[in-house]
Short mmCIF file of C-alpha atoms and ligand atoms in Angstrom, two decimals:
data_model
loop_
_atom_site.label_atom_id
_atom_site.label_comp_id
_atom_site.label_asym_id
_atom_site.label_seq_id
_atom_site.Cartn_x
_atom_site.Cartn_y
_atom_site.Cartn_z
CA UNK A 27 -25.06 -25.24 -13.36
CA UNK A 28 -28.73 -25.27 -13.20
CA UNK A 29 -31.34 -22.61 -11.99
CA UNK A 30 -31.44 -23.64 -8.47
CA UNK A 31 -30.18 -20.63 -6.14
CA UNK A 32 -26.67 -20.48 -4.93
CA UNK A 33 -24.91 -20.78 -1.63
CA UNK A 34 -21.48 -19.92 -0.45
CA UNK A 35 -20.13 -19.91 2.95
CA UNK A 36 -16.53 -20.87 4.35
CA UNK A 37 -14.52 -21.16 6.88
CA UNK A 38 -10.95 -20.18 8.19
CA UNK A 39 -7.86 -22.38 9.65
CA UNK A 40 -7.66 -20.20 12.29
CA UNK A 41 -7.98 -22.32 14.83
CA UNK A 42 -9.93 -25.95 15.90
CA UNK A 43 -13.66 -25.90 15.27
CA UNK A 44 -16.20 -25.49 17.94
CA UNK A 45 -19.34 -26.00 18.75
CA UNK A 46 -20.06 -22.13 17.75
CA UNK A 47 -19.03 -23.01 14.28
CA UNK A 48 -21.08 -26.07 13.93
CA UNK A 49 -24.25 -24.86 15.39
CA UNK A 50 -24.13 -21.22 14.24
CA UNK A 51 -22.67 -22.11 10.35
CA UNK A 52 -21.97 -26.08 9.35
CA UNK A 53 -25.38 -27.68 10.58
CA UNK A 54 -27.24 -24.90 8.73
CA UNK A 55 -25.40 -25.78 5.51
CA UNK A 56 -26.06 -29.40 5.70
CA UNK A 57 -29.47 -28.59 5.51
CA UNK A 58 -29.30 -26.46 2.44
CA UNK A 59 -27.80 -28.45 0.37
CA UNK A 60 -31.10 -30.33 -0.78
CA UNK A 61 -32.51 -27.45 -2.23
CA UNK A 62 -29.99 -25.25 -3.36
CA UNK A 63 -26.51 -25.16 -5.16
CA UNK A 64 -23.78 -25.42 -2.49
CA UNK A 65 -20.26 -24.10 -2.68
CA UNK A 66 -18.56 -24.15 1.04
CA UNK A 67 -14.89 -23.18 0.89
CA UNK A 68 -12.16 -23.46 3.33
CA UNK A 69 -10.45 -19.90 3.32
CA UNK A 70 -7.28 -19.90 4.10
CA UNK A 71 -6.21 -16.61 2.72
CA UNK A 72 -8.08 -15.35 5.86
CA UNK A 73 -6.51 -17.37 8.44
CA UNK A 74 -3.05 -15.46 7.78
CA UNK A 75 -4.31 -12.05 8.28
CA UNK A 76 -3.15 -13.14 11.91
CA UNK A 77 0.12 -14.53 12.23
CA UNK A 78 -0.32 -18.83 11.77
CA UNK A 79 1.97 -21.73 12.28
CA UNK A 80 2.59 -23.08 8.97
CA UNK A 81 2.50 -26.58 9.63
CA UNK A 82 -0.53 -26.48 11.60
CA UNK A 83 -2.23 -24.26 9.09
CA UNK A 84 -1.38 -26.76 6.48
CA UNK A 85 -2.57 -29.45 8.99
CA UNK A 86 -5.67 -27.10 9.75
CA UNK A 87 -6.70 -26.59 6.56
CA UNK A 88 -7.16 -30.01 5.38
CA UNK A 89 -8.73 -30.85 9.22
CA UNK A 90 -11.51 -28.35 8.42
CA UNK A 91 -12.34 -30.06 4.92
CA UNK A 92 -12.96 -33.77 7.43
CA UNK A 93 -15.09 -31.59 9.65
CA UNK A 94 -17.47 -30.60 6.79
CA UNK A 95 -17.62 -34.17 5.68
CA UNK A 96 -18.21 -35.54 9.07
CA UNK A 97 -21.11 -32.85 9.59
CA UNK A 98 -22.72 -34.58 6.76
CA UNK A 99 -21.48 -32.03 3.88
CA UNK A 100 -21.52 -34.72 1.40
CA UNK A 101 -19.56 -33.48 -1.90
CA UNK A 102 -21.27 -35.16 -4.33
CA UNK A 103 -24.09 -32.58 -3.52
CA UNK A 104 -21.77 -29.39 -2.79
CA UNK A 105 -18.74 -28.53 -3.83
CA UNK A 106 -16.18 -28.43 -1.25
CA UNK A 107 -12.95 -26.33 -2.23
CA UNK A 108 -9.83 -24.52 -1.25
CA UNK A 109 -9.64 -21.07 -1.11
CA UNK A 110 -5.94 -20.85 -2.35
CA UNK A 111 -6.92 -23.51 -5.06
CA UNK A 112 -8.53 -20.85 -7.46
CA UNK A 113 -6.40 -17.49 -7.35
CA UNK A 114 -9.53 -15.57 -8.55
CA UNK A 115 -10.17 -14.90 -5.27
CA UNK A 116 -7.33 -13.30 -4.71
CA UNK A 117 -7.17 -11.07 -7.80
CA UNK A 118 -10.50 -9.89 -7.65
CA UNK A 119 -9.90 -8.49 -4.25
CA UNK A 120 -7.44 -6.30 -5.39
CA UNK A 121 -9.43 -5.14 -7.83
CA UNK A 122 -12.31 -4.32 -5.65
CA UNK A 123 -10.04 -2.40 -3.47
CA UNK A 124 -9.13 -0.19 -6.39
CA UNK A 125 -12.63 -0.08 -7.25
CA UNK A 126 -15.38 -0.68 -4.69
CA UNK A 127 -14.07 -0.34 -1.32
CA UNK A 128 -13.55 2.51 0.51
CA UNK A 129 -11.39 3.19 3.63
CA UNK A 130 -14.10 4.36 5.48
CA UNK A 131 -16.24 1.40 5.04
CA UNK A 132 -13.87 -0.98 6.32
CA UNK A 133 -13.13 1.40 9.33
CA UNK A 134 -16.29 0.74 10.29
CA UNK A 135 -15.79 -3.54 10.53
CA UNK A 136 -16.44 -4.05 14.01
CA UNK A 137 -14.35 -7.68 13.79
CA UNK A 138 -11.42 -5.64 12.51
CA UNK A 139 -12.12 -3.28 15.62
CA UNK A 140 -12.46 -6.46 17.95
CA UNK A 141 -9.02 -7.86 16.58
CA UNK A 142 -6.89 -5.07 15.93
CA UNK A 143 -7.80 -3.88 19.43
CA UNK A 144 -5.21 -3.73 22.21
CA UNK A 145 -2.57 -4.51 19.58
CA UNK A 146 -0.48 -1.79 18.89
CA UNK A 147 1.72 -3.41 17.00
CA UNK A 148 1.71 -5.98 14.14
CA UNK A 149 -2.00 -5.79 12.90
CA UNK A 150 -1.41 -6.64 9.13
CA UNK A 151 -3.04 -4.70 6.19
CA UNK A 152 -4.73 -8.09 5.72
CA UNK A 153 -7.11 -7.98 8.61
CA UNK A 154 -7.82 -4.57 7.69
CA UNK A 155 -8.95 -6.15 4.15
CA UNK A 156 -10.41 -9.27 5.25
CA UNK A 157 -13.75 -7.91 3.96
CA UNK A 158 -13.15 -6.74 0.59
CA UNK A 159 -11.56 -10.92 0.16
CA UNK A 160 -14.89 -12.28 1.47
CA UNK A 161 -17.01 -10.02 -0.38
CA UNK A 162 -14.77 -11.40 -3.43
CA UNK A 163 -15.32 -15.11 -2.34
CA UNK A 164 -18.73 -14.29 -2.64
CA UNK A 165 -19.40 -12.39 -5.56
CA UNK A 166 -16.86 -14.76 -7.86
CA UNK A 167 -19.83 -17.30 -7.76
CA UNK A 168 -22.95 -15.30 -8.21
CA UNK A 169 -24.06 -16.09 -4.95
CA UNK A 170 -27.57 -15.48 -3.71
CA UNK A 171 -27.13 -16.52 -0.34
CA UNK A 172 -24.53 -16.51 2.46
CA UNK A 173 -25.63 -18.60 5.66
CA UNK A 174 -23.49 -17.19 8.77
CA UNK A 175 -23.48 -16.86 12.49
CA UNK A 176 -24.37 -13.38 13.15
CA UNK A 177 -21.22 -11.91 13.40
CA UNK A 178 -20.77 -11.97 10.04
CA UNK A 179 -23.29 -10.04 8.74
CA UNK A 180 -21.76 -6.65 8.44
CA UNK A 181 -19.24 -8.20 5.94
CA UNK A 182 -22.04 -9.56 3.56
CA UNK A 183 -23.62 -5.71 3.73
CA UNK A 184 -20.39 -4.66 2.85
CA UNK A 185 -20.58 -7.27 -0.12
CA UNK A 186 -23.79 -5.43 -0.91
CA UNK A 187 -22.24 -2.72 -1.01
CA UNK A 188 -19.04 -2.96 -3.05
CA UNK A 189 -21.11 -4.90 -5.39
CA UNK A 190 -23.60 -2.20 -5.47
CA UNK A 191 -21.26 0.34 -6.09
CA UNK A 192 -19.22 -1.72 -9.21
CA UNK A 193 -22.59 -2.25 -11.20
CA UNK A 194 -23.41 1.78 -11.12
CA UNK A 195 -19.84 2.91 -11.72
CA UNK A 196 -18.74 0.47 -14.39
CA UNK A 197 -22.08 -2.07 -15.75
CA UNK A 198 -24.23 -4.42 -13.93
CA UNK A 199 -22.16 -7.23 -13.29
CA UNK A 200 -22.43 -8.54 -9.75
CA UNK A 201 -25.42 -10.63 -8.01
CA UNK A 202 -26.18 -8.97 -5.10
CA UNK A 203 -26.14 -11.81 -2.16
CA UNK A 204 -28.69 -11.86 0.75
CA UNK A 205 -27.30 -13.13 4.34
CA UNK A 206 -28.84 -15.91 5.96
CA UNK A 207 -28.60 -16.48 9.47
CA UNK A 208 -30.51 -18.97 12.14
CA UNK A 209 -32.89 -18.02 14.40
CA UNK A 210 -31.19 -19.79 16.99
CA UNK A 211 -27.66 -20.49 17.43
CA UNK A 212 -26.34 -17.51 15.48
CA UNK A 213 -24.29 -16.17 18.42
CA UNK A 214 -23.29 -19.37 20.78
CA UNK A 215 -21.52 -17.51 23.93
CA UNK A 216 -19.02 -18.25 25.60
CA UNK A 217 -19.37 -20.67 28.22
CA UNK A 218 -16.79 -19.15 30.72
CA UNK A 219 -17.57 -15.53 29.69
CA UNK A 220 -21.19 -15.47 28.20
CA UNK A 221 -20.82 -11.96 27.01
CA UNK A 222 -18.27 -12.75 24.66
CA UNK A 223 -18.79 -15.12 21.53
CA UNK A 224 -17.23 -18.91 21.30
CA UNK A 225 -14.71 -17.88 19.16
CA UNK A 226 -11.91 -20.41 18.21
CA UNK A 227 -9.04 -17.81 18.41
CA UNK A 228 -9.28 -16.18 21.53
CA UNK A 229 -7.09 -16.84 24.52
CA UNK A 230 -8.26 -19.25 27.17
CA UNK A 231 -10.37 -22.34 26.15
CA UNK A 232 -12.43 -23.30 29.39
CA UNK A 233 -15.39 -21.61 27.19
CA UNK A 234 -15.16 -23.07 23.92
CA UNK A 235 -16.04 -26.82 23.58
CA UNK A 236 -14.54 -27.72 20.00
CA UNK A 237 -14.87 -30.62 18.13
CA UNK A 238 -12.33 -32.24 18.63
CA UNK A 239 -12.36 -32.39 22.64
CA UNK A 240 -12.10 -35.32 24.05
CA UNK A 241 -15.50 -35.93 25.72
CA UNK A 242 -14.75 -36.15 29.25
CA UNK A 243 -13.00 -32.56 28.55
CA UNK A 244 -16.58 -30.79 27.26
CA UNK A 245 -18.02 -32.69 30.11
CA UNK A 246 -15.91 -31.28 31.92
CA UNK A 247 -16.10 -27.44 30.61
CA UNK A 248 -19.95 -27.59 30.97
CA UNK A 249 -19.96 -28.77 34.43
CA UNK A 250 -17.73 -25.58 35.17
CA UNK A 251 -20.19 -23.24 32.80
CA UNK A 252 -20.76 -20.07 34.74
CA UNK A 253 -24.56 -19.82 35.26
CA UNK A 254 -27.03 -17.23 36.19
CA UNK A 255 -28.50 -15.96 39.52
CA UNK A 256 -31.63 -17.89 40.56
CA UNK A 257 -31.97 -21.99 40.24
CA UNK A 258 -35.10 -21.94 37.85
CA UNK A 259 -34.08 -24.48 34.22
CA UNK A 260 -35.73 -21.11 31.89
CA UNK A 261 -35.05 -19.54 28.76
CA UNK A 262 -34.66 -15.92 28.99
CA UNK A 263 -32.18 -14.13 27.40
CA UNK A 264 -32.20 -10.62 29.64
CA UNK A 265 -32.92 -12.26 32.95
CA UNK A 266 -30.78 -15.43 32.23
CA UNK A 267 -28.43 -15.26 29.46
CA UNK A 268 -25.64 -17.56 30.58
CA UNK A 269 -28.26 -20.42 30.77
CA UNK A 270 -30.47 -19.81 27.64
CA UNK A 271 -27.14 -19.86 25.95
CA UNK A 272 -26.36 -23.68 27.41
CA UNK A 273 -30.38 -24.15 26.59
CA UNK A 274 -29.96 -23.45 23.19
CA UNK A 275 -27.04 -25.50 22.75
CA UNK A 276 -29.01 -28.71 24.15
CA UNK A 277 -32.26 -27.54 21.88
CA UNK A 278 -29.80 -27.26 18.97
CA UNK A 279 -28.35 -30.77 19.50
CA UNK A 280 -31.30 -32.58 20.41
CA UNK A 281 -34.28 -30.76 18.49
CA UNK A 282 -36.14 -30.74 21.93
CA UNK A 283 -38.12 -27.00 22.26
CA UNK A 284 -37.14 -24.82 25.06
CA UNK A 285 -40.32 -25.57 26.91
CA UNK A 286 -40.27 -29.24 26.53
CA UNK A 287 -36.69 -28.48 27.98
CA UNK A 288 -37.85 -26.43 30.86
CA UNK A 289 -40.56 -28.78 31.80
CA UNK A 290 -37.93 -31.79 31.74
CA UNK A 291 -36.17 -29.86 34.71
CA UNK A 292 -39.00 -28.11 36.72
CA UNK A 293 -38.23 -28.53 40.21
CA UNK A 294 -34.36 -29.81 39.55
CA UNK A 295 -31.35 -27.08 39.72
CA UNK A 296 -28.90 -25.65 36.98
CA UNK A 297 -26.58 -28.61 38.21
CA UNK A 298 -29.16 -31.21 36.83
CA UNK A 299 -29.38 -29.40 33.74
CA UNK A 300 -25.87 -29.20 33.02
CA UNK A 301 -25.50 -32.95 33.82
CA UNK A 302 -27.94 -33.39 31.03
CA UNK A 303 -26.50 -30.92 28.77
CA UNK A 304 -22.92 -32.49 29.33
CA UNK A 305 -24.84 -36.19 28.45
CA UNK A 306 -26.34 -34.50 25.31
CA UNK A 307 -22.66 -33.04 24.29
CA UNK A 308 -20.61 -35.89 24.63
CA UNK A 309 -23.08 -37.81 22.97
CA UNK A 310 -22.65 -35.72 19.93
CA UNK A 311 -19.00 -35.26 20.13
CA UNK A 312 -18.57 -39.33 20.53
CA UNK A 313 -20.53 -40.11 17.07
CA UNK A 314 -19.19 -36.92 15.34
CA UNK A 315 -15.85 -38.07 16.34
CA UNK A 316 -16.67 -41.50 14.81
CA UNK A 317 -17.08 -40.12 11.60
CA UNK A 318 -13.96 -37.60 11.45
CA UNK A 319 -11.53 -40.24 12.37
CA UNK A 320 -12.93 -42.46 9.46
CA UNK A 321 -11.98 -39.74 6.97
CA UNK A 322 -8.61 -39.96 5.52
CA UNK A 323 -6.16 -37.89 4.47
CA UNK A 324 -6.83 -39.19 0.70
CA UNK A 325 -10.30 -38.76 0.60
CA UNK A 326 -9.85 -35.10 1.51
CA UNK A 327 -7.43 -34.57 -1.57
CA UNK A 328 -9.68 -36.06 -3.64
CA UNK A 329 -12.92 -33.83 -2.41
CA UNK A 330 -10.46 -30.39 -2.78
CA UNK A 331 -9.71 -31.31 -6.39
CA UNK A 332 -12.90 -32.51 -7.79
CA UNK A 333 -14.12 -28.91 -5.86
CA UNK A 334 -11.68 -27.05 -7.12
CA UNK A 335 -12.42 -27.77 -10.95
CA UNK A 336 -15.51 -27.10 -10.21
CA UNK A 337 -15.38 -23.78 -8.46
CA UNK A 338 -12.96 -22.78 -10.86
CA UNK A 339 -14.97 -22.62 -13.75
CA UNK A 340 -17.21 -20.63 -12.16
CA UNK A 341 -14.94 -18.24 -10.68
CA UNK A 342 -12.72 -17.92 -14.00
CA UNK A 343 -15.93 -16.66 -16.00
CA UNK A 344 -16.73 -13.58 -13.20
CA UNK A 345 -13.26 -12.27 -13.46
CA UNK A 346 -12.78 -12.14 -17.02
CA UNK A 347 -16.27 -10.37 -17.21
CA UNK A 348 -14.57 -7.84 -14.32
CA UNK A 349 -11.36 -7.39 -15.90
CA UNK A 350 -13.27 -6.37 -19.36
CA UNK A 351 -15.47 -4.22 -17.22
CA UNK A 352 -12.37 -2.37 -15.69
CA UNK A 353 -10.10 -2.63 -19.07
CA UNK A 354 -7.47 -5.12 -17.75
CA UNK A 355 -6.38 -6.73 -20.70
P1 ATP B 26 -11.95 -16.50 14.78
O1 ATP B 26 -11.95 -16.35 16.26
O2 ATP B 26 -10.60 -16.89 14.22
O3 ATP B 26 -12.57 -15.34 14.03
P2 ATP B 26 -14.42 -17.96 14.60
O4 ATP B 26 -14.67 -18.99 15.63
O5 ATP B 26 -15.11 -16.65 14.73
O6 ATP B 26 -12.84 -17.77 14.49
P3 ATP B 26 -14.79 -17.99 11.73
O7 ATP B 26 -13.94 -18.80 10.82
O8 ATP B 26 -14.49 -16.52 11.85
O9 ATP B 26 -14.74 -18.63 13.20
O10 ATP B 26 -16.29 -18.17 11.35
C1 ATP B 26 -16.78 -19.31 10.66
C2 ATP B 26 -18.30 -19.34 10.70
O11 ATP B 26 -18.73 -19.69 12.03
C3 ATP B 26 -18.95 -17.99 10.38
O12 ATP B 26 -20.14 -18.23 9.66
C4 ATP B 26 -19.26 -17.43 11.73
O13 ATP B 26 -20.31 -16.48 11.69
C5 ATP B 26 -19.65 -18.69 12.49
N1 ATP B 26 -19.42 -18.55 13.92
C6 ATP B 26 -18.24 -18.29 14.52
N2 ATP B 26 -18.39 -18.25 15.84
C7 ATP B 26 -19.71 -18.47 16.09
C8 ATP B 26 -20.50 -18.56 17.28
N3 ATP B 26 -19.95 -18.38 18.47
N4 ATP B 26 -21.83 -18.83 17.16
C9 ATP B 26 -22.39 -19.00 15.95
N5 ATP B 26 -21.71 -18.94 14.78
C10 ATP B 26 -20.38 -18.67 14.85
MG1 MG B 27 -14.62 -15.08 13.37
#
């Protein structure tokens, strides 16, 4: 590995992949990976802290890996792997639960509060640990930087943290990562309920446009966006947050500013606007499509196991320097 500074992000098989995904995490990766040293995972251990479908997780997981490709991840640059490929990840979690992490940290995770909530029953010890694995599939690759949508950034502080906390109670022996997150697109709403995040699990999928929609579908979910009071095409997050939320996703996908935007639509109504915005979207999903369906199932394979001897070396070299640390022989 050379000097350049290192990324990690990842993803879970919880679901399909939406746009919230793409704009908020995958695009900003494809960016990085010209300057820095990529590692993007697909973490499966953290789709099963909620119940999954096993063949559709298996079917999920491998999905996920042609969605980074077909965002233009291209794995002779980064190294794409599995997360259940290199069982470091796992073992140095339960480590730093015996070590770093504290009960009343990860009472605090407001994602385990979010998905634990109105379930009395049935919420595993997993979700409740969810953080202490990512802060392990960060810190097994001396990562310097984690690029995220914004809802994730309370579980790299945590990283912080429990790395923090291992280098003063045993010896300095964890990088402490920085979070990364865009200025726009870090939080993509809803489209039926803008107050809530696009989120691929949740119930209901009139306000998530994922990937793999069929393009008439998004056309038709953005035609049935809920909107804002007034008719004005504006950005303005307090007055008009249902709209700057579909504005952002059309500056995102077309690189057009917000007031180039807004000038494209003076005098025309939020029905123009969406029109346009539904062009913009389907225009996207048709060529991203393209490219997923040209992936095959072989190609994938081969991209998780060059990735995984990678990552593995890497990982295999922070936990033995752990384990002498904590005197696991
Ligand atoms: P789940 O509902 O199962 O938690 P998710 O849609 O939140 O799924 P994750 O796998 O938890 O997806 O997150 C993957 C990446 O996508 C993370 O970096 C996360 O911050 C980012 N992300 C998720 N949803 C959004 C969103 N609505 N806007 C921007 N980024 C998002
Ligand atoms: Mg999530």
């Amino acid at each position: 590995m050379n000097n350049q500074k290192i990324i990690f992000s990842g993803i879970k098989p919880s679901g399909d992949l939406h746009l919230g995904n793409y704009l908020g995490a995958i695009s900003q990766w494809v960016e990085l990976q010209d300057k820095y040293e990529c590692l993007f995972c697909v973490v499966n251990y953290h789709a099963i802290t909620v119940y999954q479908t096993p063949e559709v997780l298996k079917q999920r997981t491998k999905d996920i890996v042609k969605v980074y490709l077909a965002s233009g991840i291209n794995s002779k640059k980064s190294t794409i792997f599995l997360q259940s490929d290199i069982f470091e990840h796992t073992e140095l979690t339960w480590i730093l639960n015996c070590t770093s992490a504290r009960m009343s940290d990860l009472n605090l995770m407001t994602q385990y509060k979010e998905k634990s909530k109105n379930k009395t029953t049935n919420v595993s010890v997993g979700l409740f640990d969810y953080p202490v694995l990512m802060a392990s599939d960060i810190l097994l690759y001396n990562t310097d930087i984690v690029p995220v949508g914004d809802d994730q950034v309370q579980h790299v502080e945590l990283c912080r943290d429990l790395a923090k906390r291992f280098n003063h109670d045993y010896a300095p022996t964890f990088k402490l990562p920085e979070v990364m997150i865009r200025k726009q697109g870090a939080r993509i709403m809803s489209l039926s309920n803008p107050e809530n995040k696009m989120s691929k699990s949740d119930d209901g999928d009139a306000g998530c446009i994922f990937l793999n929609d069929a393009p008439e579908v998004a056309k038709k979910k953005i035609m049935k966006a809920v909107t804002d009071s007034g008719s004005e095409v504006k950005y303005d997050l307090n007055e008009k947050p249902a709209l700057s939320n579909l504005m952002t996703i059309y500056h995102l996908l077309t690189g057009e500013s917000y007031k180039d935007i807004k000038n494209s639509y003076k005098g025309k109504g939020y029905g123009d606007f969406k029109k346009g915005l539904a062009d913009v979207v389907v225009k996207f999903l048709t060529e991203f499509q393209k490219k997923y369906n040209a992936i095959s199932d072989k190609e994938v394979e081969k991209v998780l196991e060059s990735g995984a001897t990678c990552a593995k070396v890497l990982a295999e070299e922070t936990l033995k320097r752990v384990k002498e640390r904590v005197g696991i022989i």
